[in-house]
Amino acid sequence: MTLFLSLIVLAACSTPSDGSSAERFTLQLNVQGDGAVEVNGSERSTPFQQSFEVGASVTLRAVPGDEARFSSWTGDASGSQNPVTLTMNRSRSVDGRVRAELDRHAVHHPHR
């Protein structure tokens, strides 16, 4: 069984309300499945939203639940490297795949 840890990174350009001219992108994060995600080293509950300056580095780390393991990233990040670092310079969509571990002691093999 494969569970999906879904991260949706949407970049929306905005101007801060304080009148400064620094453009910012918004990171929205959603998780589905048995796991959590750390954003720049801090575990975040979901749904999560935070804005970052254009060009900021954002490090995402999948944290699988006790009975799961991280498998891979898909979308705008790929491969099995965990953590992964994104540069907030455009809209992004990333899925982290978390695979449920089977309890080897719980598998029942009936007699034939």
XYZ file of C-alpha atoms in Angstrom:
112
model
C 0.000 0.000 0.000
C 1.336 3.457 -0.857
C 0.187 6.543 1.018
C 0.761 9.971 -0.452
C 2.160 12.878 1.463
C 1.069 15.766 -0.719
C 2.803 19.092 -0.655
C 1.368 21.813 -2.783
C 3.654 24.773 -3.226
C 1.858 27.658 -4.875
C 3.819 30.757 -5.658
C 1.753 33.903 -5.813
C 3.593 37.131 -6.268
C 2.540 39.806 -3.813
C 3.723 43.092 -2.436
C 3.988 43.319 1.365
C 1.366 45.429 3.136
C 4.066 47.484 4.868
C 4.711 49.337 1.593
C 8.129 47.767 0.927
C 8.817 46.709 -2.633
C 10.152 43.194 -1.943
C 8.139 40.645 -3.894
C 7.068 37.515 -2.030
C 5.795 34.067 -2.946
C 3.313 32.091 -0.875
C 4.020 28.534 0.196
C 0.884 26.474 0.850
C 1.449 23.051 2.314
C -1.020 20.171 2.646
C -0.276 16.663 3.878
C -2.285 13.543 3.072
C -1.306 10.200 4.549
C 0.673 9.051 7.580
C 3.369 11.638 7.987
C 4.298 15.249 8.499
C 6.557 17.808 6.888
C 9.236 20.085 8.255
C 9.660 23.475 6.593
C 13.118 24.955 7.182
C 13.597 22.662 10.183
C 10.255 23.280 11.920
C 7.464 20.713 11.826
C 4.296 22.280 10.448
C 0.674 21.348 10.873
C -1.394 21.493 7.748
C -2.871 23.216 5.986
C 0.141 25.531 6.195
C 0.687 28.876 4.472
C 3.608 31.293 4.676
C 5.079 33.864 2.326
C 8.765 33.955 1.387
C 10.846 36.533 -0.453
C 11.473 35.790 -4.118
C 14.557 33.585 -4.379
C 14.366 32.281 -0.800
C 15.514 28.706 -0.184
C 12.879 26.517 1.463
C 13.871 23.099 2.762
C 11.129 20.465 2.969
C 11.697 17.234 4.889
C 9.172 14.414 4.877
C 8.689 12.864 8.324
C 6.889 9.518 7.878
C 4.714 8.102 10.659
C 5.895 5.195 12.813
C 4.629 2.525 10.399
C 5.789 4.200 7.181
C 8.873 5.185 5.208
C 9.610 7.966 2.752
C 9.744 6.772 -0.854
C 10.206 9.706 -3.265
C 9.307 13.233 -4.335
C 7.364 13.896 -7.532
C 6.297 17.055 -9.325
C 8.663 20.009 -9.158
C 11.044 17.965 -7.005
C 12.086 14.444 -7.933
C 14.074 11.564 -6.572
C 14.442 10.088 -3.118
C 16.638 12.730 -1.494
C 15.089 13.821 1.813
C 15.238 16.688 2.654
C 14.808 18.633 -0.586
C 15.455 22.365 -1.045
C 13.330 24.543 -3.321
C 14.011 28.081 -4.503
C 10.906 30.259 -4.322
C 11.187 31.715 -7.818
C 7.997 30.316 -9.413
C 4.852 28.306 -8.732
C 5.556 24.756 -7.609
C 3.704 21.554 -6.841
C 5.468 18.741 -4.982
C 4.225 15.354 -3.778
C 6.119 13.335 -1.204
C 5.386 9.618 -1.372
C 5.234 7.742 1.912
C 4.914 3.973 1.782
C 3.309 2.043 4.629
C 5.584 -0.579 6.128
C 4.013 -3.998 6.571
C 4.383 -5.489 10.018
C 6.147 -8.731 9.160
C 4.818 -10.372 12.318
C 1.232 -9.491 11.418
C 1.298 -11.204 8.011
C -0.714 -14.397 8.214
C 0.142 -17.309 5.969
C -2.639 -19.892 6.136
C -1.768 -23.555 5.854
C -2.327 -24.995 2.422
